[in-house]
């Protein structure tokens, strides 16, 4: 970009503002295409959600994304940075996913329920076996195969709970 720190900080009220702007920009660039692809996906719901889950987790489980989440969590108790990040990132993603899921409910592919709650549950299922262990350093890196299998298991549970009768399929692979 060029310029001095003073010039850069002049555009923002604080370092927190700058930090949030940088994170929001990076996350937006990553997630905008993922959600756009989900909205355009003409495949069956399980395949569309599989691609969504894999793309999302391939980003969220990168070292850079894990470090960013750790930094935000560490700072959350001292400022409103956690709240502001949550509103611009995870909360927006929840609402975008809820909008998609509501459309699937209208088409009869998912049982009718609160779309936002259903989105929150899907995200939790996707992250519990992947992002959470990465955040705590239990897992350093997940392979594409591990992510694919974790998404399959998450979707097996999700579709068993929320899928219409027509969505029933084979059980997901066991955890390794």
Backbone as a chain_set.jsonl record, in Angstrom:
{"seq": "XXXXXXXXXXXXXXXXXXXXXXXXXXXXXXXXXXXXXXXXXXXXXXXXXXXXXXXXXXXXXXXXXXXXXXXXXXXXXXXXXXXXXXXXXXXXXXXXXXXXXXXXXXXXXXXXXXXXXXXXXXXXXXXXXXXXXXXXXXXXXXXXXXXXXXXXXXXXXXXXXXXXXXXXXXXXXXXX", "coords": {"N": [[0.833, -1.181, 0.0], [1.925, 1.235, 0.8], [3.128, 4.293, 2.395], [3.091, 5.705, 5.734], [2.978, 4.359, 9.144], [1.603, 6.151, 10.726], [0.009, 7.473, 8.853], [-1.573, 5.328, 7.987], [-2.841, 4.559, 10.434], [-4.267, 6.865, 10.74], [-6.564, 6.596, 9.289], [-8.212, 5.094, 10.832], [-9.942, 4.78, 13.985], [-8.679, 3.474, 16.06], [-6.2, 0.948, 16.934], [-7.582, -1.404, 17.216], [-9.784, -0.953, 15.529], [-8.496, -0.942, 13.042], [-7.466, -3.564, 13.048], [-9.843, -5.09, 13.087], [-10.919, -4.252, 10.627], [-9.04, -5.278, 8.8], [-9.233, -8.045, 9.299], [-11.956, -8.472, 8.738], [-12.017, -7.815, 6.021], [-10.35, -9.809, 4.931], [-11.744, -12.162, 5.676], [-14.182, -11.721, 4.406], [-13.423, -11.756, 1.706], [-12.765, -14.426, 1.516], [-15.112, -15.849, 2.267], [-17.274, -14.802, 0.785], [-17.258, -15.88, -1.927], [-17.751, -18.577, -1.26], [-20.341, -18.611, -0.118], [-21.739, -17.515, -2.262], [-21.407, -19.518, -4.173], [-22.815, -21.56, -2.897], [-25.436, -20.58, -2.982], [-25.854, -20.66, -5.734], [-25.658, -23.304, -6.321], [-26.801, -26.141, -7.939], [-26.979, -28.763, -7.406], [-27.924, -31.735, -5.553], [-29.055, -31.279, -2.186], [-27.404, -32.543, -0.08], [-24.89, -32.799, -1.41], [-24.343, -30.141, -2.084], [-24.139, -28.996, 0.48], [-21.99, -30.499, 1.395], [-19.868, -29.577, -0.23], [-19.905, -26.895, 0.598], [-19.299, -27.195, 3.356], [-16.725, -28.385, 3.253], [-15.222, -26.39, 1.876], [-15.493, -24.239, 3.658], [-14.306, -25.26, 6.031], [-11.739, -25.858, 5.121], [-10.685, -23.336, 4.958], [-11.134, -22.253, 7.603], [-9.577, -23.925, 9.166], [-6.976, -23.362, 8.568], [-3.63, -22.392, 9.424], [-3.309, -19.615, 9.643], [-5.982, -18.69, 9.965], [-6.675, -19.979, 12.346], [-4.814, -18.847, 14.148], [-5.707, -16.195, 14.013], [-8.29, -16.417, 15.138], [-7.603, -17.243, 17.722], [-6.228, -14.955, 18.611], [-8.275, -13.033, 18.598], [-10.061, -14.118, 20.466], [-8.426, -14.03, 22.736], [-8.217, -11.284, 23.09], [-10.81, -10.532, 23.476], [-11.844, -10.303, 26.102], [-10.864, -7.908, 26.988], [-11.652, -5.813, 25.422], [-14.11, -4.577, 23.049], [-13.621, -5.997, 20.815], [-14.011, -8.721, 20.267], [-16.827, -8.968, 20.219], [-17.413, -7.23, 18.087], [-16.04, -8.449, 15.976], [-17.436, -10.887, 15.941], [-20.005, -10.043, 15.186], [-19.536, -9.079, 12.584], [-18.392, -11.248, 11.306], [-18.757, -14.343, 12.135], [-21.545, -14.097, 12.914], [-22.725, -12.897, 10.677], [-22.184, -14.883, 8.784], [-23.756, -16.937, 9.845], [-26.33, -15.871, 9.428], [-26.352, -15.653, 6.62], [-26.133, -18.368, 5.914], [-28.464, -19.283, 7.135], [-30.387, -18.035, 5.541], [-30.044, -19.428, 3.122], [-30.703, -22.044, 4.019], [-33.343, -21.659, 4.783], [-34.543, -21.336, 2.305], [-34.202, -23.942, 1.375], [-35.858, -25.261, 3.131], [-38.307, -24.239, 2.308], [-38.476, -25.469, -0.152], [-38.964, -28.013, 0.621], [-36.89, -29.701, 1.23], [-35.66, -29.681, 3.655], [-36.776, -30.086, 7.022], [-39.237, -27.917, 8.408], [-38.183, -25.324, 10.493], [-36.647, -23.049, 12.845], [-34.698, -21.132, 10.875], [-32.279, -19.778, 11.513], [-31.43, -20.96, 13.922], [-31.083, -23.564, 12.984], [-28.991, -23.141, 11.184], [-26.97, -22.345, 12.98], [-26.675, -24.74, 14.396], [-25.75, -26.437, 12.342], [-23.281, -25.238, 11.707], [-21.98, -25.603, 14.166], [-21.818, -28.411, 14.248], [-20.119, -28.844, 12.065], [-17.772, -27.594, 12.948], [-17.047, -28.763, 15.419], [-15.511, -31.112, 15.315], [-13.303, -30.354, 13.993], [-12.393, -27.457, 13.76], [-12.413, -26.749, 16.521], [-10.594, -28.681, 17.822], [-8.273, -27.823, 16.476], [-8.014, -25.16, 17.363], [-7.283, -25.54, 20.031], [-4.866, -26.728, 19.783], [-4.752, -29.454, 19.651], [-4.896, -30.758, 17.282], [-2.762, -30.234, 14.608], [-2.808, -29.904, 11.846], [-5.167, -30.543, 9.339], [-5.892, -32.974, 6.903], [-7.178, -32.894, 3.513], [-8.745, -35.138, 3.133], [-9.391, -35.849, 5.788], [-10.921, -33.619, 6.489], [-13.008, -33.852, 4.605], [-14.196, -36.284, 5.455], [-14.958, -35.588, 8.07], [-16.841, -33.615, 7.513], [-18.732, -35.173, 6.177], [-19.614, -36.791, 8.305], [-20.671, -34.822, 10.02], [-22.732, -33.828, 8.404], [-24.261, -36.124, 8.148], [-25.356, -36.372, 10.712], [-26.645, -33.869, 10.862], [-28.513, -33.963, 8.692], [-30.008, -36.151, 9.489], [-31.33, -35.072, 11.628], [-32.577, -32.762, 10.573], [-33.236, -33.127, 7.898], [-35.591, -33.788, 5.26], [-37.849, -36.583, 4.835], [-37.128, -37.641, 2.408], [-34.429, -37.161, 2.315], [-32.955, -39.076, 3.62], [-30.156, -41.179, 3.816], [-27.164, -43.177, 3.259], [-25.28, -44.166, 6.216], [-22.849, -41.958, 7.759], [-19.183, -42.091, 7.434], [-17.165, -43.734, 9.981], [-15.563, -42.005, 12.753], [-12.055, -41.358, 12.815]], "CA": [[0.0, 0.0, 0.0], [2.787, 2.407, 0.91], [2.733, 5.24, 3.429], [3.598, 5.456, 7.082], [2.027, 3.852, 10.132], [0.765, 7.275, 11.152], [-1.003, 7.672, 7.809], [-2.481, 4.186, 8.048], [-3.659, 4.677, 11.64], [-5.127, 8.035, 10.588], [-7.836, 6.18, 8.692], [-8.965, 4.319, 11.817], [-9.998, 5.384, 15.321], [-7.788, 2.758, 16.973], [-5.594, -0.269, 16.388], [-8.663, -2.391, 17.148], [-10.544, -0.668, 14.302], [-7.669, -1.415, 11.93], [-7.425, -5.016, 13.152], [-11.152, -5.585, 12.655], [-11.056, -3.984, 9.192], [-8.191, -6.228, 8.076], [-9.826, -9.377, 9.454], [-13.222, -8.483, 8.016], [-11.713, -7.832, 4.592], [-9.829, -11.139, 4.593], [-12.826, -13.147, 5.807], [-15.164, -11.434, 3.364], [-12.875, -12.252, 0.439], [-12.774, -15.881, 1.551], [-16.45, -16.424, 2.405], [-18.216, -14.336, -0.237], [-17.416, -16.88, -2.988], [-18.311, -19.821, -0.726], [-21.792, -18.449, -0.012], [-22.27, -17.309, -3.615], [-21.462, -20.844, -4.79], [-23.891, -22.298, -2.243], [-26.7, -20.075, -3.525], [-25.973, -21.043, -7.147], [-25.499, -24.751, -6.459], [-28.016, -26.805, -8.412], [-26.885, -30.171, -7.036], [-28.735, -32.151, -4.411], [-28.677, -30.593, -0.955], [-26.232, -33.098, 0.61], [-23.666, -32.474, -2.146], [-24.113, -28.695, -1.935], [-23.658, -28.773, 1.846], [-20.658, -31.109, 1.496], [-18.918, -28.616, -0.808], [-19.88, -25.739, 1.496], [-18.58, -27.572, 4.57], [-15.306, -28.574, 2.961], [-14.618, -25.082, 1.569], [-15.463, -23.459, 4.892], [-13.323, -25.81, 6.97], [-10.393, -25.723, 4.561], [-10.225, -21.999, 5.347], [-11.129, -22.054, 9.054], [-8.557, -24.757, 9.807], [-5.62, -22.948, 8.202], [-2.874, -21.838, 10.55], [-3.601, -18.178, 9.742], [-7.325, -18.504, 10.522], [-6.632, -20.422, 13.747], [-4.108, -17.808, 14.904], [-6.583, -15.03, 14.086], [-9.342, -16.702, 16.116], [-6.98, -17.229, 19.049], [-5.936, -13.557, 18.964], [-9.548, -12.359, 18.885], [-10.56, -14.653, 21.736], [-7.564, -13.503, 23.804], [-8.475, -9.854, 23.252], [-12.243, -10.315, 23.696], [-12.128, -9.921, 27.483], [-10.322, -6.581, 27.287], [-12.257, -4.785, 24.567], [-15.284, -5.07, 22.328], [-13.158, -6.55, 19.544], [-14.662, -10.012, 20.066], [-18.21, -8.707, 19.82], [-17.434, -6.621, 16.757], [-15.656, -9.49, 15.031], [-18.536, -11.844, 15.87], [-21.102, -9.45, 14.414], [-19.168, -8.932, 11.175], [-17.943, -12.518, 10.747], [-19.604, -15.503, 12.4], [-22.986, -13.812, 12.914], [-23.12, -12.689, 9.281], [-22.176, -16.207, 8.156], [-24.949, -17.637, 10.335], [-27.51, -15.329, 8.743], [-26.277, -16.049, 5.208], [-26.457, -19.788, 5.848], [-29.886, -19.4, 7.486], [-31.152, -17.646, 4.347], [-29.989, -20.571, 2.212], [-31.443, -23.162, 4.602], [-34.769, -21.313, 4.717], [-34.955, -21.681, 0.944], [-34.279, -25.401, 1.293], [-37.078, -25.627, 3.863], [-39.441, -23.89, 1.444], [-38.514, -26.471, -1.22], [-39.287, -29.304, 1.214], [-35.686, -30.522, 1.381], [-35.391, -29.708, 5.092], [-37.956, -29.877, 7.856], [-39.433, -26.525, 8.837], [-37.664, -24.981, 11.821], [-36.043, -21.717, 12.859], [-33.518, -21.255, 10.009], [-31.065, -19.311, 12.174], [-31.017, -22.015, 14.85], [-30.608, -24.684, 12.168], [-27.668, -22.731, 10.686], [-26.046, -22.407, 14.121], [-26.425, -26.15, 14.674], [-24.911, -26.981, 11.277], [-21.924, -24.713, 11.897], [-21.412, -26.282, 15.341], [-21.474, -29.779, 13.846], [-18.948, -28.783, 11.189], [-16.579, -27.125, 13.655], [-16.692, -29.475, 16.659], [-14.527, -32.166, 15.07], [-12.222, -29.8, 13.177], [-11.892, -26.16, 14.216], [-12.176, -26.765, 17.968], [-9.303, -29.295, 18.14], [-7.189, -26.977, 15.953], [-7.869, -24.002, 18.25], [-6.624, -25.946, 21.269], [-3.585, -27.342, 19.476], [-4.857, -30.913, 19.683], [-4.606, -31.117, 15.897], [-1.975, -29.165, 13.985], [-3.2, -29.724, 10.451], [-6.094, -31.562, 8.855], [-5.798, -33.238, 5.465], [-8.452, -32.748, 2.799], [-9.522, -36.355, 3.399], [-9.939, -35.732, 7.143], [-11.987, -32.61, 6.436], [-14.129, -34.432, 3.861], [-14.862, -37.267, 6.31], [-15.598, -34.872, 9.183], [-18.04, -32.972, 6.959], [-19.71, -36.245, 5.947], [-20.2, -37.172, 9.601], [-21.497, -33.695, 10.483], [-23.949, -33.775, 7.586], [-25.086, -37.281, 8.498], [-26.101, -35.987, 11.915], [-27.5, -32.726, 10.529], [-29.634, -34.374, 7.843], [-30.866, -37.033, 10.286], [-32.148, -34.205, 12.483], [-33.311, -31.702, 9.872], [-33.59, -33.473, 6.529], [-36.918, -34.355, 5.017], [-37.792, -38.043, 4.711], [-36.452, -37.939, 1.146], [-32.995, -36.917, 2.455], [-32.29, -40.19, 4.299], [-29.145, -41.822, 2.983], [-26.295, -44.094, 4.011], [-24.654, -43.552, 7.395], [-21.536, -41.366, 7.494], [-18.067, -42.945, 7.852], [-16.812, -43.572, 11.401], [-14.44, -41.112, 13.073], [-10.791, -42.102, 12.922]], "C": [[0.876, 1.241, 0.0], [2.291, 3.335, 1.99], [3.251, 4.818, 4.782], [2.526, 4.847, 7.974], [1.071, 4.958, 10.547], [-0.338, 7.536, 10.134], [-2.041, 6.564, 7.863], [-3.407, 4.288, 9.25], [-4.601, 5.873, 11.566], [-6.492, 7.698, 10.004], [-8.749, 5.468, 9.69], [-8.886, 4.98, 13.185], [-9.001, 4.751, 16.283], [-7.151, 1.579, 16.251], [-6.646, -1.368, 16.262], [-9.476, -2.214, 15.871], [-9.794, -1.201, 13.081], [-7.655, -2.943, 11.898], [-8.728, -5.627, 12.641], [-11.326, -5.395, 11.152], [-10.253, -4.991, 8.367], [-8.799, -7.627, 8.124], [-11.119, -9.484, 8.654], [-12.985, -8.57, 6.513], [-11.245, -9.22, 4.158], [-10.934, -12.195, 4.636], [-13.865, -12.961, 4.712], [-14.692, -11.973, 2.017], [-12.923, -13.771, 0.379], [-14.198, -16.434, 1.495], [-17.451, -15.972, 1.349], [-18.364, -15.364, -1.36], [-18.024, -18.197, -2.502], [-19.83, -19.726, -0.652], [-22.431, -18.215, -1.372], [-22.404, -18.654, -4.325], [-22.588, -21.674, -4.193], [-25.239, -21.865, -2.809], [-26.929, -20.506, -4.971], [-25.982, -22.55, -7.347], [-26.822, -25.397, -6.847], [-28.002, -28.302, -8.093], [-27.831, -30.471, -5.876], [-28.186, -31.495, -3.144], [-27.467, -31.227, -0.257], [-24.908, -32.749, -0.087], [-23.333, -30.992, -2.018], [-23.556, -28.39, -0.546], [-22.274, -29.385, 2.054], [-19.609, -30.143, 0.948], [-18.781, -27.388, 0.083], [-19.041, -26.049, 2.737], [-17.09, -27.721, 4.332], [-14.617, -27.241, 2.694], [-14.464, -24.242, 2.829], [-14.36, -23.951, 5.825], [-11.901, -25.75, 6.433], [-9.824, -24.344, 4.873], [-10.09, -21.878, 6.863], [-10.048, -22.846, 9.773], [-7.138, -24.419, 9.352], [-4.944, -22.352, 9.424], [-3.199, -20.357, 10.737], [-4.966, -17.933, 10.38], [-7.367, -18.907, 11.994], [-5.94, -19.37, 14.606], [-4.973, -16.563, 15.07], [-7.669, -15.247, 15.144], [-8.79, -16.681, 17.538], [-6.723, -15.797, 19.512], [-7.211, -12.814, 19.339], [-10.106, -12.826, 20.22], [-9.745, -14.097, 22.899], [-7.872, -12.044, 24.102], [-9.918, -9.576, 23.67], [-12.583, -9.876, 25.111], [-11.681, -8.518, 27.838], [-10.946, -5.459, 26.469], [-13.486, -5.376, 23.893], [-14.9, -5.707, 20.994], [-13.813, -7.9, 19.248], [-16.087, -9.85, 19.573], [-18.269, -8.18, 18.394], [-17.038, -7.631, 15.681], [-16.812, -10.474, 14.838], [-19.67, -11.309, 15.001], [-20.782, -9.388, 12.921], [-18.787, -10.255, 10.516], [-18.917, -13.646, 11.005], [-21.111, -15.219, 12.366], [-23.499, -13.591, 11.492], [-23.176, -14.028, 8.551], [-23.402, -17.014, 8.579], [-26.197, -17.174, 9.587], [-27.517, -15.694, 7.26], [-26.649, -17.516, 5.041], [-27.935, -20.008, 6.166], [-30.769, -19.057, 6.293], [-31.189, -18.805, 3.346], [-30.848, -21.723, 2.737], [-32.946, -22.907, 4.591], [-35.327, -21.62, 3.327], [-35.097, -23.181, 0.761], [-35.502, -25.927, 2.042], [-38.302, -25.365, 2.997], [-39.593, -24.898, 0.304], [-38.84, -27.87, -0.699], [-38.094, -30.22, 1.396], [-35.257, -30.647, 2.838], [-36.703, -29.52, 5.827], [-38.033, -28.412, 8.255], [-38.957, -26.362, 10.272], [-37.142, -23.557, 11.738], [-34.753, -21.789, 12.037], [-32.219, -20.801, 10.675], [-30.547, -20.365, 13.153], [-30.458, -23.218, 14.088], [-29.212, -24.373, 11.613], [-26.622, -22.822, 11.795], [-25.687, -23.86, 14.429], [-25.526, -26.779, 13.612], [-23.468, -26.513, 11.442], [-21.247, -25.41, 13.081], [-20.995, -27.711, 14.999], [-20.231, -29.804, 12.959], [-17.677, -28.482, 11.973], [-16.137, -28.015, 14.82], [-15.605, -30.519, 16.463], [-13.275, -31.626, 14.369], [-11.626, -28.53, 13.779], [-11.542, -26.199, 15.701], [-10.866, -27.469, 18.326], [-8.109, -28.48, 17.618], [-6.946, -25.783, 16.873], [-7.082, -24.342, 19.506], [-5.29, -26.647, 21.03], [-3.582, -28.854, 19.55], [-4.496, -31.473, 18.308], [-3.858, -29.947, 15.277], [-2.444, -28.865, 12.571], [-4.124, -30.871, 10.065], [-5.902, -31.738, 7.354], [-7.169, -33.006, 4.828], [-9.344, -33.961, 3.061], [-10.146, -36.31, 4.794], [-11.083, -34.724, 7.178], [-13.206, -33.186, 5.736], [-14.908, -35.41, 4.737], [-15.569, -36.606, 7.489], [-16.877, -34.195, 8.707], [-19.115, -34.023, 6.699], [-20.394, -36.65, 7.249], [-21.116, -36.071, 10.129], [-22.807, -33.647, 9.71], [-24.848, -34.981, 7.83], [-25.958, -36.973, 9.701], [-27.1, -34.883, 11.598], [-28.726, -33.167, 9.733], [-30.549, -35.364, 8.552], [-31.812, -36.204, 11.15], [-33.064, -33.289, 11.681], [-33.753, -32.049, 8.461], [-35.011, -33.99, 6.425], [-36.753, -35.863, 4.86], [-37.043, -38.446, 3.446], [-34.936, -37.808, 1.252], [-32.252, -38.095, 3.077], [-31.339, -40.885, 3.336], [-28.298, -42.752, 3.819], [-25.668, -43.396, 5.205], [-23.286, -42.979, 7.033], [-20.418, -42.304, 7.939], [-17.73, -42.721, 9.318], [-15.644, -42.61, 11.574], [-13.179, -41.949, 13.209], [-10.009, -41.683, 14.132]], "O": [[0.598, 2.197, -0.724], [1.162, 3.196, 2.46], [3.78, 3.72, 4.954], [1.345, 4.814, 7.629], [-0.128, 4.727, 10.701], [-1.485, 7.79, 10.504], [-3.242, 6.824, 7.793], [-4.619, 4.125, 9.115], [-5.622, 5.898, 12.252], [-7.46, 8.433, 10.205], [-9.932, 5.266, 9.415], [-7.907, 5.65, 13.511], [-8.529, 5.406, 17.213], [-7.507, 1.253, 15.118], [-6.613, -2.164, 15.324], [-9.82, -3.191, 15.206], [-10.383, -1.83, 12.202], [-7.816, -3.545, 10.836], [-8.709, -6.573, 11.853], [-11.832, -6.289, 10.473], [-10.737, -5.495, 7.354], [-8.871, -8.312, 7.104], [-11.347, -10.482, 7.97], [-13.673, -9.313, 5.813], [-11.693, -9.741, 3.136], [-11.043, -13.023, 3.731], [-14.369, -13.937, 4.155], [-15.469, -12.576, 1.276], [-13.102, -14.343, -0.696], [-14.464, -17.383, 0.758], [-18.393, -16.706, 1.051], [-19.492, -15.699, -1.722], [-18.737, -18.861, -3.254], [-20.533, -20.646, -1.071], [-23.55, -18.668, -1.614], [-23.402, -18.901, -5.003], [-23.252, -22.419, -4.914], [-26.093, -22.708, -3.084], [-28.072, -20.697, -5.387], [-26.284, -23.023, -8.443], [-27.834, -25.223, -6.169], [-28.922, -29.024, -8.476], [-28.448, -29.573, -5.303], [-26.995, -31.196, -3.053], [-26.562, -30.489, 0.132], [-23.92, -32.439, 0.579], [-22.167, -30.628, -1.861], [-22.609, -27.614, -0.411], [-21.469, -28.844, 2.812], [-18.58, -29.915, 1.584], [-17.674, -26.894, 0.302], [-18.177, -25.261, 3.122], [-16.28, -27.236, 5.122], [-13.538, -26.986, 3.23], [-13.429, -23.61, 3.041], [-13.577, -23.157, 6.347], [-10.954, -25.606, 7.207], [-8.612, -24.196, 5.034], [-9.049, -21.448, 7.358], [-9.643, -22.478, 10.875], [-6.194, -25.12, 9.716], [-5.606, -21.868, 10.343], [-3.349, -19.894, 11.868], [-5.097, -17.064, 11.242], [-8.023, -18.248, 12.8], [-6.43, -19.036, 15.685], [-4.979, -15.944, 16.134], [-7.935, -14.358, 15.953], [-9.433, -16.164, 18.451], [-6.972, -15.463, 20.67], [-7.22, -12.046, 20.301], [-10.573, -12.012, 21.018], [-10.306, -13.732, 23.932], [-7.794, -11.618, 25.254], [-10.215, -8.49, 24.169], [-13.544, -9.129, 25.295], [-12.072, -7.988, 28.878], [-10.78, -4.283, 26.795], [-13.854, -6.525, 24.136], [-15.759, -5.93, 20.141], [-14.135, -8.189, 18.095], [-16.505, -10.513, 18.624], [-19.083, -8.635, 17.59], [-17.631, -7.662, 14.603], [-17.13, -10.851, 13.71], [-20.227, -12.036, 14.179], [-21.658, -9.618, 12.088], [-18.851, -10.373, 9.293], [-19.81, -13.892, 10.195], [-21.874, -16.028, 11.837], [-24.588, -14.05, 11.146], [-24.107, -14.281, 7.786], [-24.013, -17.696, 7.757], [-27.017, -17.99, 9.165], [-28.569, -16.01, 6.704], [-27.396, -17.868, 4.128], [-28.587, -20.835, 5.529], [-31.784, -19.713, 6.059], [-32.242, -19.12, 2.793], [-31.628, -22.31, 1.987], [-33.734, -23.835, 4.41], [-36.45, -22.107, 3.195], [-36.007, -23.643, 0.072], [-36.107, -26.919, 1.635], [-39.226, -26.176, 2.957], [-40.706, -25.154, -0.156], [-38.979, -28.808, -1.484], [-38.267, -31.404, 1.689], [-34.576, -31.601, 3.212], [-37.625, -28.878, 5.325], [-37.009, -27.75, 8.421], [-39.289, -27.16, 11.148], [-37.19, -22.933, 10.678], [-33.801, -22.445, 12.459], [-31.165, -21.385, 10.424], [-29.345, -20.628, 13.199], [-29.469, -23.817, 14.51], [-28.35, -25.251, 11.578], [-25.517, -23.319, 11.573], [-24.526, -24.173, 14.694], [-24.638, -27.565, 13.939], [-22.538, -27.312, 11.328], [-20.071, -25.766, 13.003], [-19.93, -28.165, 15.419], [-19.388, -30.69, 13.093], [-16.623, -29.053, 11.694], [-14.957, -28.015, 15.171], [-14.842, -30.778, 17.393], [-12.303, -32.357, 14.176], [-10.489, -28.533, 14.25], [-10.476, -25.725, 16.094], [-10.077, -26.901, 19.081], [-7.054, -28.454, 18.251], [-5.796, -25.43, 17.136], [-6.3, -23.524, 19.992], [-4.655, -27.11, 21.977], [-2.52, -29.475, 19.515], [-3.871, -32.527, 18.196], [-4.278, -28.797, 15.409], [-2.473, -27.709, 12.15], [-3.886, -32.025, 10.424], [-5.764, -30.758, 6.622], [-8.184, -32.932, 5.52], [-10.56, -33.823, 3.197], [-11.303, -36.692, 4.965], [-12.1, -34.959, 7.831], [-14.327, -33.027, 6.22], [-16.138, -35.375, 4.762], [-16.665, -37.022, 7.865], [-17.884, -34.198, 9.415], [-20.29, -33.782, 6.974], [-21.611, -36.829, 7.288], [-22.208, -36.35, 10.625], [-23.871, -33.448, 10.296], [-26.069, -34.87, 7.728], [-27.151, -37.275, 9.709], [-28.258, -34.947, 12.009], [-29.85, -32.788, 10.062], [-31.742, -35.419, 8.256], [-32.958, -36.592, 11.375], [-34.209, -33.065, 12.073], [-34.568, -31.331, 7.881], [-35.56, -34.553, 7.373], [-35.63, -36.358, 4.762], [-36.39, -39.49, 3.421], [-34.218, -38.289, 0.375], [-31.021, -38.109, 3.061], [-31.683, -41.145, 2.183], [-28.655, -43.084, 4.949], [-25.537, -42.172, 5.212], [-22.636, -43.462, 6.106], [-20.658, -43.215, 8.732], [-17.979, -41.64, 9.851], [-14.838, -42.423, 10.663], [-13.221, -43.095, 13.657], [-8.922, -42.206, 14.376]]}, "num_chains": 1, "name": "protein.A"}
